[in-house]
mmCIF file with all atom_site columns, C-alpha atoms and ligand atoms in Angstrom:
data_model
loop_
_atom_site.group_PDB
_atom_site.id
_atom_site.type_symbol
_atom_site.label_atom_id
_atom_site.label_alt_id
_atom_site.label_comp_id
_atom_site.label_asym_id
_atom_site.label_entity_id
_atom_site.label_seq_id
_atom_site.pdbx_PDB_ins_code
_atom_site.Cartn_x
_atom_site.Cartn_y
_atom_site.Cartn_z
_atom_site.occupancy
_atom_site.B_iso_or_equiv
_atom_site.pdbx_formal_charge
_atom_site.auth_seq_id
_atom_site.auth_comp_id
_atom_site.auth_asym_id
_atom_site.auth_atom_id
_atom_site.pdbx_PDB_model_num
ATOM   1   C CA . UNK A 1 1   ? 239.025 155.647 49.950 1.00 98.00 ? 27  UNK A CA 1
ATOM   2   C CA . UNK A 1 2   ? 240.319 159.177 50.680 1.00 98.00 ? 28  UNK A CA 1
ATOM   3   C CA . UNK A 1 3   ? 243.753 160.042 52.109 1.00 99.00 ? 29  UNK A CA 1
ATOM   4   C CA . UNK A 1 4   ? 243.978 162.564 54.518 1.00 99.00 ? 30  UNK A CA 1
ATOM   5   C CA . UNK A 1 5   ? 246.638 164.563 56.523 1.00 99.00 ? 31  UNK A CA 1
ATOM   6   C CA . UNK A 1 6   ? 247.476 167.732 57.793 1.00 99.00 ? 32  UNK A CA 1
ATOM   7   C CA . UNK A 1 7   ? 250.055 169.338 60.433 1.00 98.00 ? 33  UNK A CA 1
ATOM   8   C CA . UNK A 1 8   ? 249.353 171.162 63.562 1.00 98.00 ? 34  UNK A CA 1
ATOM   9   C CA . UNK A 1 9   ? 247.979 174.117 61.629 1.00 98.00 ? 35  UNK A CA 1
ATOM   10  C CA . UNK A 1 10  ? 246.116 171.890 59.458 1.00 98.00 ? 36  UNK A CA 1
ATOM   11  C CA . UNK A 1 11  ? 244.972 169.925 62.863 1.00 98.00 ? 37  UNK A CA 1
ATOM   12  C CA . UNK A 1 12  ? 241.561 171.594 63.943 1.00 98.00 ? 38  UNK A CA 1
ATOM   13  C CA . UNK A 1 13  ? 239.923 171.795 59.971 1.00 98.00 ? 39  UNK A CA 1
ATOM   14  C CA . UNK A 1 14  ? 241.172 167.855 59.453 1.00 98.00 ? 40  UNK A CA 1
ATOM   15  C CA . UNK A 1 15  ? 238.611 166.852 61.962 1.00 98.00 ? 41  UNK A CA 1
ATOM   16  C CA . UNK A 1 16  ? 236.003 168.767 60.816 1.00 98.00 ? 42  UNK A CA 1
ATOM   17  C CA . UNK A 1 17  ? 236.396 167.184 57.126 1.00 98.00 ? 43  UNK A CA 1
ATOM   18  C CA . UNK A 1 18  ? 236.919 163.765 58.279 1.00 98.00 ? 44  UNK A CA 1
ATOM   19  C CA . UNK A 1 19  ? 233.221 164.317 60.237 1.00 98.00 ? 45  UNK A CA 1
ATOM   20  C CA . UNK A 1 20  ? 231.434 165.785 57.294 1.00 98.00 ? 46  UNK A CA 1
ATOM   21  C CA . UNK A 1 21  ? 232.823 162.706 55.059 1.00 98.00 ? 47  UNK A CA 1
ATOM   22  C CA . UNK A 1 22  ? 231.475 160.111 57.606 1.00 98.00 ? 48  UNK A CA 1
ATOM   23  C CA . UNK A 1 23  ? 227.965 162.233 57.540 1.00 98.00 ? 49  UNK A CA 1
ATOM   24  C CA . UNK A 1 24  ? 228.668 161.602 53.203 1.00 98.00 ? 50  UNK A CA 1
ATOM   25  C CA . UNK A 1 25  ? 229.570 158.066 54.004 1.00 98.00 ? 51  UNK A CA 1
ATOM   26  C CA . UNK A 1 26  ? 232.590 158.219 52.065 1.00 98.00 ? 52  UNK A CA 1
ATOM   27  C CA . UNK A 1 27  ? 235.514 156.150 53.732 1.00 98.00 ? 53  UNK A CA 1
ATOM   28  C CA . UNK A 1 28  ? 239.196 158.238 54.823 1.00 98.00 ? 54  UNK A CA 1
ATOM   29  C CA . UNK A 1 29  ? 242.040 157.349 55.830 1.00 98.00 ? 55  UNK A CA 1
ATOM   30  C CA . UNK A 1 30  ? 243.739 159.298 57.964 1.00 98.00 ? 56  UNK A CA 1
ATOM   31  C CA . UNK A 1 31  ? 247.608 159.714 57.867 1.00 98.00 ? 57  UNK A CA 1
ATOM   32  C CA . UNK A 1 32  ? 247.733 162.380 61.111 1.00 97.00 ? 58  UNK A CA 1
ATOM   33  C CA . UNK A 1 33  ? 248.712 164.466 62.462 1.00 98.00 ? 59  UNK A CA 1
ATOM   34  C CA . UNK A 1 34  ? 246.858 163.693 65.983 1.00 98.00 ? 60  UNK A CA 1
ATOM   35  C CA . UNK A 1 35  ? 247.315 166.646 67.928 1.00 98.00 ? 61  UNK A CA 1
ATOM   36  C CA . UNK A 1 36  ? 247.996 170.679 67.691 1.00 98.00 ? 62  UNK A CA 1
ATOM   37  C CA . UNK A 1 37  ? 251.129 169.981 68.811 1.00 98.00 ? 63  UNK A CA 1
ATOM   38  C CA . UNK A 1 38  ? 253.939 171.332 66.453 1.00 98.00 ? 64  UNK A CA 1
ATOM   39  C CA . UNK A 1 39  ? 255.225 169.165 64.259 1.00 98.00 ? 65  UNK A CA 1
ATOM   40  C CA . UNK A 1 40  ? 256.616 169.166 60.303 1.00 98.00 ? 66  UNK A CA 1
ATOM   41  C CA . UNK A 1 41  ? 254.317 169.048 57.536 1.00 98.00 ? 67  UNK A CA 1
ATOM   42  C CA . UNK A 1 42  ? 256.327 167.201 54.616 1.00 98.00 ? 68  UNK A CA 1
ATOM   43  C CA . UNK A 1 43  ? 256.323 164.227 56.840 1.00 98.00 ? 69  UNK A CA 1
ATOM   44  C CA . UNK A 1 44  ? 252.119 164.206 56.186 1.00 98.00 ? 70  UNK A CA 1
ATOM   45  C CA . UNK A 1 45  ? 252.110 165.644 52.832 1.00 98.00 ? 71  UNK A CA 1
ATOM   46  C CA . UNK A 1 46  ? 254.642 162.536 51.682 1.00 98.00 ? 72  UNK A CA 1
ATOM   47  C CA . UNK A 1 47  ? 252.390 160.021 53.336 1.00 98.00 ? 73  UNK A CA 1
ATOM   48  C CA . UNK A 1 48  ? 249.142 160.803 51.753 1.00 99.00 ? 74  UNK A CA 1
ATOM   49  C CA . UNK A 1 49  ? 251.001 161.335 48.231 1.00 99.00 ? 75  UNK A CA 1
ATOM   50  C CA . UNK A 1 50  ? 252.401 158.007 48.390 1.00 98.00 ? 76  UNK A CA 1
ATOM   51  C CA . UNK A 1 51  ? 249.241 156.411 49.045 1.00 98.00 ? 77  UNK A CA 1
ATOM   52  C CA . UNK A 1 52  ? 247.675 158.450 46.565 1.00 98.00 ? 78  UNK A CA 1
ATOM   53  C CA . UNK A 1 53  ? 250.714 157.762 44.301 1.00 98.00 ? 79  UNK A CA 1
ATOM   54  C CA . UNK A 1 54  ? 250.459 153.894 44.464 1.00 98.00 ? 80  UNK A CA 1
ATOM   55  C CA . UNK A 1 55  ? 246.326 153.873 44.085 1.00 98.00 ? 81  UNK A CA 1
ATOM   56  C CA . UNK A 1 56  ? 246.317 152.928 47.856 1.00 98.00 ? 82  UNK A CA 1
ATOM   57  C CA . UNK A 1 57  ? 243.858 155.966 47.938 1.00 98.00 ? 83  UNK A CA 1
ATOM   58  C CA . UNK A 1 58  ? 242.108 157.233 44.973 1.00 98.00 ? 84  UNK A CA 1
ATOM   59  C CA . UNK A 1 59  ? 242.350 161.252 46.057 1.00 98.00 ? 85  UNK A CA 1
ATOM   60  C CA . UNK A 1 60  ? 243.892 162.872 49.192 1.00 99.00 ? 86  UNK A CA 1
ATOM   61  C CA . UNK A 1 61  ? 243.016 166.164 50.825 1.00 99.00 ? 87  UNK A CA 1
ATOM   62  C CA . UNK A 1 62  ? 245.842 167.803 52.771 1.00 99.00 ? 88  UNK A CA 1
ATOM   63  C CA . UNK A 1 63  ? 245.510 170.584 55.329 1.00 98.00 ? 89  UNK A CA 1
ATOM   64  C CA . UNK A 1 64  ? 248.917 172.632 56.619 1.00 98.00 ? 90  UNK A CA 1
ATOM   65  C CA . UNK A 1 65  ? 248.410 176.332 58.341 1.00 98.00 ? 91  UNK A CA 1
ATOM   66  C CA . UNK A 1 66  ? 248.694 178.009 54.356 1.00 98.00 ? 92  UNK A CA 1
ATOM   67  C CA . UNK A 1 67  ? 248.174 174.826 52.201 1.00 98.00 ? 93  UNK A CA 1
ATOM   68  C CA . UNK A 1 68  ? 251.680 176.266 50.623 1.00 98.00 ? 94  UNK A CA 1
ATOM   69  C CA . UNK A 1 69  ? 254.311 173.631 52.421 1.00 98.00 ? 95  UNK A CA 1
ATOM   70  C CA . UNK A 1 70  ? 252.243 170.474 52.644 1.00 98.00 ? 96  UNK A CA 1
ATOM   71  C CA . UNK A 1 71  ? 250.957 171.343 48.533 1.00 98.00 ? 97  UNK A CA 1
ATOM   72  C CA . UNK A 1 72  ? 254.693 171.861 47.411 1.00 98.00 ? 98  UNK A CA 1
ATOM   73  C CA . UNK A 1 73  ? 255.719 168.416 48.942 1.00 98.00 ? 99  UNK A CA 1
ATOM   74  C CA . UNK A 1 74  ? 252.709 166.496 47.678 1.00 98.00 ? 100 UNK A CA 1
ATOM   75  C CA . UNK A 1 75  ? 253.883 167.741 44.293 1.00 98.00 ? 101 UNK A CA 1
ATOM   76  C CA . UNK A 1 76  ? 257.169 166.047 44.587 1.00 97.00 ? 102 UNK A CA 1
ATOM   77  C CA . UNK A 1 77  ? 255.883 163.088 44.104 1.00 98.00 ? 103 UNK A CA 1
ATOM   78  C CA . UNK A 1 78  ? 255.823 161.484 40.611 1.00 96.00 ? 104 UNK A CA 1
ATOM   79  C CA . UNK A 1 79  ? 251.853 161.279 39.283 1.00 97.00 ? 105 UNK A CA 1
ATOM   80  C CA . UNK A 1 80  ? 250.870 163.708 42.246 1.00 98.00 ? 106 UNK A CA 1
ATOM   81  C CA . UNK A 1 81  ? 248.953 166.610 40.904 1.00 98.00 ? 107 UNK A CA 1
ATOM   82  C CA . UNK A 1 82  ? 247.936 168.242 43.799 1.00 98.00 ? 108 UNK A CA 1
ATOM   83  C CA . UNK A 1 83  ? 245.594 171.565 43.807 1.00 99.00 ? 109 UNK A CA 1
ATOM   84  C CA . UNK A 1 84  ? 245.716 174.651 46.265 1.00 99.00 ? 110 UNK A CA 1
ATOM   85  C CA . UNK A 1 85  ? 242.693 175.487 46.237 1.00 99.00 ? 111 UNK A CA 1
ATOM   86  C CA . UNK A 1 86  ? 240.764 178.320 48.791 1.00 98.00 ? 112 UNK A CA 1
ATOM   87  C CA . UNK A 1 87  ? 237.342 179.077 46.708 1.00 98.00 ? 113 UNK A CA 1
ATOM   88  C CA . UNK A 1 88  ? 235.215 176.603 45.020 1.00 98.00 ? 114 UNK A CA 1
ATOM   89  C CA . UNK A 1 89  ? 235.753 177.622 41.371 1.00 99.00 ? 115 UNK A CA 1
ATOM   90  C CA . UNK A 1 90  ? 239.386 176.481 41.239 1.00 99.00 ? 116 UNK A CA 1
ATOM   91  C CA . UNK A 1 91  ? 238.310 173.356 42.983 1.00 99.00 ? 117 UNK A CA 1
ATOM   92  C CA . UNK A 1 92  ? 235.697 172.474 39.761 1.00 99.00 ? 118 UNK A CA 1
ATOM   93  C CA . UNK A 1 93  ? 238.283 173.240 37.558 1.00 98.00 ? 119 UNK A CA 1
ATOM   94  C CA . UNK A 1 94  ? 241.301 171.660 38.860 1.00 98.00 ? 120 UNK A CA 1
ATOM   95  C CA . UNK A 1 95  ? 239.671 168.656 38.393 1.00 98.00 ? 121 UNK A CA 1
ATOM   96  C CA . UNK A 1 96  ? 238.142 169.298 35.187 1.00 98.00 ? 122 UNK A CA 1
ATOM   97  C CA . UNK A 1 97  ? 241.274 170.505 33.700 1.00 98.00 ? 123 UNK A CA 1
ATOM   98  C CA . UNK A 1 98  ? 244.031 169.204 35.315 1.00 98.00 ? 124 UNK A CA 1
ATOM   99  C CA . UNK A 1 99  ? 242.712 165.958 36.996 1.00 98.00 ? 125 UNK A CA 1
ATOM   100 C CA . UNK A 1 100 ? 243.969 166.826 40.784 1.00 98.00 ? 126 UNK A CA 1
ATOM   101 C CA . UNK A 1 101 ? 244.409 164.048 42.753 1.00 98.00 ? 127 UNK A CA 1
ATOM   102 C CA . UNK A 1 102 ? 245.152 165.992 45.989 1.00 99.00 ? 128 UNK A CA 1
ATOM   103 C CA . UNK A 1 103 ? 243.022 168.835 47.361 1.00 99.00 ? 129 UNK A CA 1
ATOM   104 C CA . UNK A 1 104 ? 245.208 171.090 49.515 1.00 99.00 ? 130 UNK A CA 1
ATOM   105 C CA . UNK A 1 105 ? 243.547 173.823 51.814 1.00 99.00 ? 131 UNK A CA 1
ATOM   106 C CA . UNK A 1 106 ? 245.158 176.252 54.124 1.00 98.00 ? 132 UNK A CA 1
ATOM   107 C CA . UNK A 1 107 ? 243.352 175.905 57.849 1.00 98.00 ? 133 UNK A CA 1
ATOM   108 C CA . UNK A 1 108 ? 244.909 179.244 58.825 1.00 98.00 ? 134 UNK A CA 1
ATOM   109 C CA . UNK A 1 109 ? 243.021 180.713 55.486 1.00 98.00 ? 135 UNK A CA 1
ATOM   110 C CA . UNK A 1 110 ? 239.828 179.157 54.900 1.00 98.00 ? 136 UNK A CA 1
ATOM   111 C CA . UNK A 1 111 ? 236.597 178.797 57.450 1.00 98.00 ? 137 UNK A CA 1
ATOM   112 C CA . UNK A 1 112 ? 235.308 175.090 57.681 1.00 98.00 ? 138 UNK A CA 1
ATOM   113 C CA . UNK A 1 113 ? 232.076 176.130 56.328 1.00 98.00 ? 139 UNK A CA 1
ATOM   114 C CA . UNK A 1 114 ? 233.929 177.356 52.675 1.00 98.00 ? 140 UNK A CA 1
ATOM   115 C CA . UNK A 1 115 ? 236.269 174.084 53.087 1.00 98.00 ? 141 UNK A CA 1
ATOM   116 C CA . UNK A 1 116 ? 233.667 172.325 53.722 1.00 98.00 ? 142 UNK A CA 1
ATOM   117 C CA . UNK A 1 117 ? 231.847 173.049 50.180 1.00 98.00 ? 143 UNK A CA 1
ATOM   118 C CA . UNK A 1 118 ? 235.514 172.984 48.429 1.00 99.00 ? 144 UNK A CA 1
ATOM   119 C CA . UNK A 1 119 ? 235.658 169.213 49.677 1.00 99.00 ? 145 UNK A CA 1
ATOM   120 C CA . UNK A 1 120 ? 232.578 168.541 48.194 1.00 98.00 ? 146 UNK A CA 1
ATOM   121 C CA . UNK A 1 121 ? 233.183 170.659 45.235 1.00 99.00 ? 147 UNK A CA 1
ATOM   122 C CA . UNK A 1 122 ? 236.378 168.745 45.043 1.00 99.00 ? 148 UNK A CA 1
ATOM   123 C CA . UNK A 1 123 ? 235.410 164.753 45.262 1.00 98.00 ? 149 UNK A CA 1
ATOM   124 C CA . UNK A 1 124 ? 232.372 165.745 42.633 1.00 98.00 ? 150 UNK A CA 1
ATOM   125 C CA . UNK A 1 125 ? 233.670 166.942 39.969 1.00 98.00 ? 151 UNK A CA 1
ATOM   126 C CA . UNK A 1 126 ? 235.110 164.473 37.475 1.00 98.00 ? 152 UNK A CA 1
ATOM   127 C CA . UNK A 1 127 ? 237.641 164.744 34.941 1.00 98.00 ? 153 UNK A CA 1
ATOM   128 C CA . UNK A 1 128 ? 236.368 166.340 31.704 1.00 98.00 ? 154 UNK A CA 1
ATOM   129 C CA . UNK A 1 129 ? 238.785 163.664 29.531 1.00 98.00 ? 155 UNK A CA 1
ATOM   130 C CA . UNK A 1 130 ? 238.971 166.208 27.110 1.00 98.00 ? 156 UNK A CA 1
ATOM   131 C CA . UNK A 1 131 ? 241.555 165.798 24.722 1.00 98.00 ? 157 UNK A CA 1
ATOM   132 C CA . UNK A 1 132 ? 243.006 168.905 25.026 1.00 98.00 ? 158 UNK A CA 1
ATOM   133 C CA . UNK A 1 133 ? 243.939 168.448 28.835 1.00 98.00 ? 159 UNK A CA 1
ATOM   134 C CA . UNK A 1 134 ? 245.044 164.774 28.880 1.00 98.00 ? 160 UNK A CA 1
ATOM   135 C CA . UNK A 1 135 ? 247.434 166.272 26.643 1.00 98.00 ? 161 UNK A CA 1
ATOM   136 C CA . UNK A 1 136 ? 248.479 169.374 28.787 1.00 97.00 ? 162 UNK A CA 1
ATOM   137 C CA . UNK A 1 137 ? 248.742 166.787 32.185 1.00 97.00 ? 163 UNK A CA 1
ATOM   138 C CA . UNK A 1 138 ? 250.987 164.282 30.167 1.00 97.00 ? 164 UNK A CA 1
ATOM   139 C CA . UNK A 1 139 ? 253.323 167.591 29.303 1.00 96.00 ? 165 UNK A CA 1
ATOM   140 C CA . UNK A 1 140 ? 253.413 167.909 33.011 1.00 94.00 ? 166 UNK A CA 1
ATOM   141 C CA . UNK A 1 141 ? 254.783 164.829 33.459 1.00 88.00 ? 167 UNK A CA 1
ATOM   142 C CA . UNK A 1 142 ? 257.582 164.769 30.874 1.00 90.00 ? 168 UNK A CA 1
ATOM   143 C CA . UNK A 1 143 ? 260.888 166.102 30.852 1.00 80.00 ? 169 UNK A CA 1
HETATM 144 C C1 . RB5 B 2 .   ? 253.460 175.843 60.427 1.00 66.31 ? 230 RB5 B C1 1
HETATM 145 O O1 . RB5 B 2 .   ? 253.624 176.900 61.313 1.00 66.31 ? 230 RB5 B O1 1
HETATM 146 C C2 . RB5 B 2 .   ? 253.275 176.365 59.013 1.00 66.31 ? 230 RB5 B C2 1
HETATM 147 O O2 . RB5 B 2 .   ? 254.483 176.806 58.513 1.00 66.31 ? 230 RB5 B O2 1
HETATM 148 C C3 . RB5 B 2 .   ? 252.662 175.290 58.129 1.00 66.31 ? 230 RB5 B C3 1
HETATM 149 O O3 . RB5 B 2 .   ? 251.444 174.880 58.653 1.00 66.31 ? 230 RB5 B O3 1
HETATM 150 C C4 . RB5 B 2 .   ? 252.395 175.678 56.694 1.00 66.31 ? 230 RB5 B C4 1
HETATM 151 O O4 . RB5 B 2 .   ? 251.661 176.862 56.610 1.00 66.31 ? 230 RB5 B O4 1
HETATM 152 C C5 . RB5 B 2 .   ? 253.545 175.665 55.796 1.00 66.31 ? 230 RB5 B C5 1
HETATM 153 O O5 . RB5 B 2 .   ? 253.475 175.939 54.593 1.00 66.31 ? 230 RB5 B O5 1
#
């Protein structure tokens, strides 16, 4: 199950990922927002981090107008490592390398056709398990 949220400015590319993972068959649930109407993106951002956060939902994408706001709130929550990402490369690798849990786009920066493939790009990779960055991820979590 996928979380997903997004703001106002995050509103219009939402929909067009939660169509294209029914067409993939892959299950979301979606944590709003429901409208363009203006509203405040930490309140979405929290919601799909906690899920995320207590294996509700095993990843969550998250869509504000930059991807900047909604990102930096996911990542105040403790096991949330969640990626900005606009291209596809740092999508691959953020999960190779640093096991993102959250996808974060910007839906005033990317086109749904490139978000599209950064979804998929996204929920395909797996974690490499290498060694060297199961090490570098728990150093991210300690004090
Ligand atoms: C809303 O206008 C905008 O600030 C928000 O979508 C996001 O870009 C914040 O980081």
């Amino acid at each position: 199950m996928i979380a997903i949220g997004s703001d106002h400015g995050g509103y219009e590319l939402k929909k067009e990922i939660i169509k294209h993972l029914a067409q993939r068959g892959i299950e979301c649930k979606d944590f709003g927002t429901d409208s363009t109407a203006s509203c405040d993106y930490p309140v979405y951002g929290k919601a799909v981090a906690n899920a995320v956060a207590k294996g509700e939902c095993e990843k969550g994408i998250l869509i504000c107008g930059t991807g900047i706001g909604i990102s930096m709130t996911a990542n105040k929550i403790k096991g949330i490592r969640c990626a900005l990402c606009h291209d596809c490369f740092s999508a691959e690798a953020t999960r190779l390398h640093n096991n993102a849990n959250i996808l974060a786009m910007g839906g005033r920066v990317v086109g749904a056709g490139l978000a599209l493939k950064i979804v998929d790009t996204f929920l395909d990779t797996p974690f490499s398990n290498d060694e060297r960055h199961i090490r570098r991820i728990s150093q991210i979590e300690s004090e």
